[in-house]
Tab-separated table of C-alpha atoms in Angstrom:
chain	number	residue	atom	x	y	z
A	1	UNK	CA	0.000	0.000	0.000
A	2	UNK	CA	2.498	2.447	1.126
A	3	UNK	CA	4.335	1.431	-2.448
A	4	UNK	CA	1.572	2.086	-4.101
A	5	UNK	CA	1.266	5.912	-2.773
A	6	UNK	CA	4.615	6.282	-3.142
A	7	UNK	CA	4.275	5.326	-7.020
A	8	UNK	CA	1.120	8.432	-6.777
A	9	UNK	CA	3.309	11.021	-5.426
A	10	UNK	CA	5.610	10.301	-8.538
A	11	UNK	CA	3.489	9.941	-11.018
A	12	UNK	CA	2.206	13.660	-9.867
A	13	UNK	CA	5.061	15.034	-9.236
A	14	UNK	CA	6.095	13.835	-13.210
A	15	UNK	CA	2.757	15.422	-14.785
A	16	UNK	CA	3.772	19.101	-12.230
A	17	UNK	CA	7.273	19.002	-13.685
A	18	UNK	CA	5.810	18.645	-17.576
A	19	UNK	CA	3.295	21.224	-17.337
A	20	UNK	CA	6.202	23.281	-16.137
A	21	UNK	CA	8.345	22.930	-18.718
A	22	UNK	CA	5.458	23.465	-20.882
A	23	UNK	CA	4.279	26.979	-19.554
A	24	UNK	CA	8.192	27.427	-19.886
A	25	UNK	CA	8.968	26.599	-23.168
A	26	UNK	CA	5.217	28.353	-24.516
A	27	UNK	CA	6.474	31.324	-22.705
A	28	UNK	CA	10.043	31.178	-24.274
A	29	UNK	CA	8.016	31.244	-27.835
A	30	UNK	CA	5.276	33.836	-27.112
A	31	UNK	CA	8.460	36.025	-26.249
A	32	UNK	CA	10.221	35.031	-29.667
A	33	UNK	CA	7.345	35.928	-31.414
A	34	UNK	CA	6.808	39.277	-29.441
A	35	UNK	CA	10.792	40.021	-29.756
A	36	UNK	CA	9.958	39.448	-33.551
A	37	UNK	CA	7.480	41.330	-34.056
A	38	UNK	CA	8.568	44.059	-32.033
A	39	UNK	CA	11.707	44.302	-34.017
A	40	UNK	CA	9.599	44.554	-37.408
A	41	UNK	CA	7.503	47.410	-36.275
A	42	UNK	CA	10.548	49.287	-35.510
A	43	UNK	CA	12.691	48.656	-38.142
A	44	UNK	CA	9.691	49.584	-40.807
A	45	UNK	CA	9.026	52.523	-38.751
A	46	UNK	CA	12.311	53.653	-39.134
A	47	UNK	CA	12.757	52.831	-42.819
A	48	UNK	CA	9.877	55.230	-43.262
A	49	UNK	CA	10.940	57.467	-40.814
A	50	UNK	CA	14.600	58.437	-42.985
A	51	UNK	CA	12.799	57.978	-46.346
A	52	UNK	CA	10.267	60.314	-45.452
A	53	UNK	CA	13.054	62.881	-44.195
A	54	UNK	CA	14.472	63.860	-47.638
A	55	UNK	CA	12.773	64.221	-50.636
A	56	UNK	CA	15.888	63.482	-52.991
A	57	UNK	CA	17.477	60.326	-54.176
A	58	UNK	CA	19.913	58.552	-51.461
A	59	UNK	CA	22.073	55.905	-53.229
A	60	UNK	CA	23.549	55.760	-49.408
A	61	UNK	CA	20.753	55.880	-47.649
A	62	UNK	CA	19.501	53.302	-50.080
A	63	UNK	CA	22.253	50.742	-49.308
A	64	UNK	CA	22.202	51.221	-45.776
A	65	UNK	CA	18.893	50.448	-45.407
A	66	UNK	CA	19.994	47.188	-47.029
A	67	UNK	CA	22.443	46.180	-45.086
A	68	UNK	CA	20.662	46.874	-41.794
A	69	UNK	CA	17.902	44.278	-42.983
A	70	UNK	CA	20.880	41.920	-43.399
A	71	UNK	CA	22.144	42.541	-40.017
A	72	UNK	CA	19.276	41.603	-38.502
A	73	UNK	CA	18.252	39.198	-40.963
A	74	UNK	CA	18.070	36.152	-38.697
A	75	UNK	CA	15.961	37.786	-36.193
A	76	UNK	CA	13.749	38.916	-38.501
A	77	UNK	CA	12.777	35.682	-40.389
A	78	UNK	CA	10.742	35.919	-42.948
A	79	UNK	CA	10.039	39.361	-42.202
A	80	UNK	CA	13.378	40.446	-43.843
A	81	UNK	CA	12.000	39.386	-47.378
A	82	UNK	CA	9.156	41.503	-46.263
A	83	UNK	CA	11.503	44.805	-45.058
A	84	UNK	CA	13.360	44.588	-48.434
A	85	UNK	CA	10.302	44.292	-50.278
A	86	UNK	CA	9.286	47.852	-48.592
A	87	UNK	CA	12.765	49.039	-49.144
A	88	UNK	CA	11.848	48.705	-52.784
A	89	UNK	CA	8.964	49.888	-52.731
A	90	UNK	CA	10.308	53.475	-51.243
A	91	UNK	CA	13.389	53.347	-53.459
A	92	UNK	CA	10.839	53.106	-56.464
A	93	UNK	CA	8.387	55.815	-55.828
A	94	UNK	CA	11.172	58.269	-55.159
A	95	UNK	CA	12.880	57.657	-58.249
A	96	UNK	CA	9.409	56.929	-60.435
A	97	UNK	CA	8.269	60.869	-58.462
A	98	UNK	CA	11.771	62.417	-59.507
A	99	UNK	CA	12.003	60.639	-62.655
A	100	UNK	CA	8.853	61.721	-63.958
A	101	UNK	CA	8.931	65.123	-62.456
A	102	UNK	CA	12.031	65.728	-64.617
A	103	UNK	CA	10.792	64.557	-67.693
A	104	UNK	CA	7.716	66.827	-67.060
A	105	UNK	CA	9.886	70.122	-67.419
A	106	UNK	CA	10.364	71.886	-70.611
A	107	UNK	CA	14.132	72.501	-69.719
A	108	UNK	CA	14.543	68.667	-68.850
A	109	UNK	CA	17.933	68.176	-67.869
A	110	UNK	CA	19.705	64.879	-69.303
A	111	UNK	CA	22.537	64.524	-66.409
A	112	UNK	CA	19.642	64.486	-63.917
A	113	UNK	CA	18.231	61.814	-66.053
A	114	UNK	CA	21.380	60.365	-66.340
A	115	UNK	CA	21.781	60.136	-62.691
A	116	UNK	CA	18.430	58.771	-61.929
A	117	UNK	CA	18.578	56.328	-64.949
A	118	UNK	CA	22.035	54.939	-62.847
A	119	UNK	CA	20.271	54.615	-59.641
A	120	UNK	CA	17.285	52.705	-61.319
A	121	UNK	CA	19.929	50.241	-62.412
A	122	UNK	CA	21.691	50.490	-58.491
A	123	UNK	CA	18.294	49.244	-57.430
A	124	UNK	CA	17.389	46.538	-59.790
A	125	UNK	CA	21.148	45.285	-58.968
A	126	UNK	CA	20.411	45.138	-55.346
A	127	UNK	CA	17.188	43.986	-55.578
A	128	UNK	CA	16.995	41.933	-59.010
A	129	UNK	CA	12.952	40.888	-58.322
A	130	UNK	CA	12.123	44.312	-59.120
A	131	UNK	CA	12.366	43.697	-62.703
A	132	UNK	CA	8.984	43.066	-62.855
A	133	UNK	CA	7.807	46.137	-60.991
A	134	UNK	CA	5.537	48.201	-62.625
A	135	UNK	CA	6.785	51.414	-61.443
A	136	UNK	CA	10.222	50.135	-62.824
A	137	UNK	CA	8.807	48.585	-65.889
A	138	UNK	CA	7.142	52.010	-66.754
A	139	UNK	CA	10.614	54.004	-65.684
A	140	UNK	CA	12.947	52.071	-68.268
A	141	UNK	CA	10.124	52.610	-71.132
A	142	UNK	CA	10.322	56.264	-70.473
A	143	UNK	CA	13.680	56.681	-70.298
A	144	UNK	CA	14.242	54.088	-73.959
A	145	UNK	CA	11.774	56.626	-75.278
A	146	UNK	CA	13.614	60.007	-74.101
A	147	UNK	CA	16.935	58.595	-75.765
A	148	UNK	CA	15.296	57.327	-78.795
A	149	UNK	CA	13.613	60.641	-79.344
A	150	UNK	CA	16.347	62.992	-78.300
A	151	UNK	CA	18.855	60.851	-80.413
A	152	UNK	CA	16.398	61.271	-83.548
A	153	UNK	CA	15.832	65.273	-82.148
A	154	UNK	CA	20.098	65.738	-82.793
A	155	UNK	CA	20.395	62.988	-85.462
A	156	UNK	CA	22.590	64.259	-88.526
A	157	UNK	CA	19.857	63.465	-91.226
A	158	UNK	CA	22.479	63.538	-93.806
A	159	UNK	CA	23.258	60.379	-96.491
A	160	UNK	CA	26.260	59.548	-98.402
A	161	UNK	CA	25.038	58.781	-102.004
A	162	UNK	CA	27.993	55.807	-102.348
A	163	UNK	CA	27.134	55.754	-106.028
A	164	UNK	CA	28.843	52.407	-107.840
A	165	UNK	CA	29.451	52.959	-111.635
A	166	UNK	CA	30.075	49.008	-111.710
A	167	UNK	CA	26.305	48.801	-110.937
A	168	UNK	CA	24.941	52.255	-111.115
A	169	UNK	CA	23.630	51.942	-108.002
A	170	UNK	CA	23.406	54.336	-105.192
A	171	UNK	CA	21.462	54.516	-101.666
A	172	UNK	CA	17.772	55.538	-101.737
A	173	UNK	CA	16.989	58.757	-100.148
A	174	UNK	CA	13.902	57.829	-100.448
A	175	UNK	CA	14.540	55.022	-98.220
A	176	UNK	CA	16.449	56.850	-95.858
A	177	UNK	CA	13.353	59.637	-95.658
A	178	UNK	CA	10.755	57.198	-95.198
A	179	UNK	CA	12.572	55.082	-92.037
A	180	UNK	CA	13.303	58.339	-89.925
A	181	UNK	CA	9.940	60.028	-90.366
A	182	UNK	CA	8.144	56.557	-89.476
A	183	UNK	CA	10.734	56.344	-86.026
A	184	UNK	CA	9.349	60.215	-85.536
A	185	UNK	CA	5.675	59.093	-85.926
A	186	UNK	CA	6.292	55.750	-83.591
A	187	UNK	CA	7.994	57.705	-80.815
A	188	UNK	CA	5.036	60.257	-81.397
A	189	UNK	CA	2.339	57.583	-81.091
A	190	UNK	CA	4.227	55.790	-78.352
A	191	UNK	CA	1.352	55.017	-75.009
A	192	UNK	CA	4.552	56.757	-72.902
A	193	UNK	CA	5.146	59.483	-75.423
A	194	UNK	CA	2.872	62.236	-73.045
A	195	UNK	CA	5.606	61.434	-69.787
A	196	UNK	CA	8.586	63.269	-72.531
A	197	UNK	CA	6.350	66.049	-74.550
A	198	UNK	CA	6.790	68.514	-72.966
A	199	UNK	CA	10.602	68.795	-73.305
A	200	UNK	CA	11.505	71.649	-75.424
A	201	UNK	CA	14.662	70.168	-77.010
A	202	UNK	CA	12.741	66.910	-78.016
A	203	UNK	CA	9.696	68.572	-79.212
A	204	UNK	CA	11.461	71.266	-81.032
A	205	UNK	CA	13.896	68.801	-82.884
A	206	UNK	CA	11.204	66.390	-83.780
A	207	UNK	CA	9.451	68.975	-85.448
A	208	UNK	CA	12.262	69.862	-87.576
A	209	UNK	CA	12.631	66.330	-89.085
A	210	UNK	CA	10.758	67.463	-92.349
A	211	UNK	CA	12.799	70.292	-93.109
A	212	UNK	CA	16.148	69.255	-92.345
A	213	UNK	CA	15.065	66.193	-94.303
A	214	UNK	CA	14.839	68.482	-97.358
A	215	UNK	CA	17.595	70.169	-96.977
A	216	UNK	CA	19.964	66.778	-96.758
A	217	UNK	CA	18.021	65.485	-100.030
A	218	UNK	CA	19.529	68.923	-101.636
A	219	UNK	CA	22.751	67.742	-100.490
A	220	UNK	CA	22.545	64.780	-101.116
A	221	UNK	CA	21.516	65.586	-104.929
A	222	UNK	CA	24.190	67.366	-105.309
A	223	UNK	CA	26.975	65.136	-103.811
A	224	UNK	CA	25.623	61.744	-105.980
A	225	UNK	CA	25.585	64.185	-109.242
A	226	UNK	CA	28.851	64.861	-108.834
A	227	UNK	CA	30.050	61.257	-107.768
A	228	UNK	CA	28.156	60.077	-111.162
A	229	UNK	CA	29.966	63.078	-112.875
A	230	UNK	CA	33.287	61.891	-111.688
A	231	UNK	CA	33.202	58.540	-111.940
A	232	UNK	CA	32.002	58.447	-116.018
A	233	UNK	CA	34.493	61.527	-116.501
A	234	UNK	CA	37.118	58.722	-115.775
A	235	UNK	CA	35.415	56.044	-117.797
A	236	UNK	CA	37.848	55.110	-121.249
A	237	UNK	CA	35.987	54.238	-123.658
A	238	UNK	CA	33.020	56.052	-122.505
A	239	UNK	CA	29.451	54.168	-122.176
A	240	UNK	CA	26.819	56.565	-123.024
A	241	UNK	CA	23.998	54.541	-122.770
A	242	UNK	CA	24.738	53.402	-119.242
A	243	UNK	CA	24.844	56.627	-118.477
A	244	UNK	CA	21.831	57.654	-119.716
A	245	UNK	CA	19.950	54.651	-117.563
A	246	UNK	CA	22.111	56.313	-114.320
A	247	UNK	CA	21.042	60.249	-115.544
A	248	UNK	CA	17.431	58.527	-116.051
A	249	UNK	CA	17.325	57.043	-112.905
A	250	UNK	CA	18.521	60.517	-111.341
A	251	UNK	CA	15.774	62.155	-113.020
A	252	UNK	CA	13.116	60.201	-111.338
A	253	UNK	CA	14.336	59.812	-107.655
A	254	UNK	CA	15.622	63.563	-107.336
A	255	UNK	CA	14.641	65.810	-110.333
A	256	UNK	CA	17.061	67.719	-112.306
A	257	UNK	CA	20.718	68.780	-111.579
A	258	UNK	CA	22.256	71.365	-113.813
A	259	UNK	CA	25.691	70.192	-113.843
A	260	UNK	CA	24.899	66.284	-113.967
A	261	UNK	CA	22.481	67.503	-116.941
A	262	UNK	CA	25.111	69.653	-119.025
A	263	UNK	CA	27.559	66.715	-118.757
A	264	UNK	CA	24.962	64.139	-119.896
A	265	UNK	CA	24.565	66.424	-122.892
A	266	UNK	CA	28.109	66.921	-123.691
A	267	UNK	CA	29.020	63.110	-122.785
């Protein structure tokens, strides 16, 4: 008998020790998670907090940020994937605001694009997943669209004839017209083309396509009458007929040149 409540007391005294070390270890996790949690609140808080301070682009404040999620990383869990995600987030509306605001004025100012255009590619080297961001997506666009216009806006427009008396064949201005004033109508009828309008220097050299167009055909009339001229001046025996099919051909892509004319006549 006295075995049997001595067996009792144990068996008690087991099941007190276990729900001890249960209260223990749920404690132990509810402060984890607490810790945790605590920790998230006040590293977002401060992540806002120092965006929030400065209005500008930080490519310092941007890494820092960064590396204090890594520091912490382990304590944080899967809330790091979470803190970086925000980090993003902040990094991209600052440069999308700035960005865009730029492009906005008439006096746009390409090394401030240039700059931003370099931290866009900072970020998306940090933080790769951002790729697919559509604040990102509709940044890049923009910015291929300002450099394809302002490259057509200070484009030489000018063609070399390279005129070949073995085949009496030259380059097409025709061609040449026709490919840049369809790149000026796609930039123009681009869904992005509104964000870049307004820039003076784009607008301004994009309407000037047609004339300075007309004014390289003059030249390059002139310069492919002359390399015809020069190249059957130095042809022994002469062949008048194949000049006649070059003069011909001259006649109906460009009109008449005096000098190219005179020299047919006199061939």
């Amino acid at each position: 008998m006295k075995a049997l409540k001595l067996i009792a007391i144990a068996v008690v005294a087991l099941g007190v020790i276990i729900g001890l070390l249960f209260l223990s270890g749920s404690g132990s996790s509810t402060t984890v998670t607490g810790d945790k949690s605590r920790l998230m609140e006040k590293m977002k808080g401060d992540l806002l907090t120092e965006w929030n301070a400065s209005q500008e682009w930080d490519t310092d404040l941007f890494d820092n940020s960064l590396d204090k999620l890594k520091q912490n990383r382990h304590e944080l869990g899967d809330g790091y994937q979470t803190l970086v995600d925000l980090t993003g987030e902040l990094a991209c509306q600052r440069l999308d605001s700035l960005m865009m605001g730029e492009f906005a004025k008439s006096d746009c100012n390409h090394t401030q694009i240039e700059v931003y255009g370099n931290a866009l590619d900072h970020l998306l080297a940090k933080i790769s997943h951002f790729n697919s961001n559509a604040n990102v997506k509709k940044m890049q666009e923009t910015m291929a669209l300002y450099l394809s216009a302002r490259s057509l806006a200070h484009r030489s427009l000018a063609l070399a004839p390279n005129f070949k008396i073995e085949t009496n064949e030259w380059r097409s201005f025709a061609s040449h017209s026709s490919a840049i004033k369809k790149q000026c109508s796609d930039i123009k009828a681009h869904p992005l083309w509104t964000n870049i309008s307004n820039i003076t220097e784009i607008t301004n050299g994009l309407a000037q396509i047609d004339s300075r167009l007309q004014a390289a055909k003059g030249t390059f009339k002139t310069k492919l009458a002359h390399e015809i001229i020069d190249a059957y001046a130095q042809l022994d025996p002469h062949d008048t007929e194949r000049l006649t099919q070059a003069h011909s051909r001259f006649l109906r892509e460009l009109g008449g040149d005096n000098d190219l004319n005179q020299f047919v006549l006199n061939y």
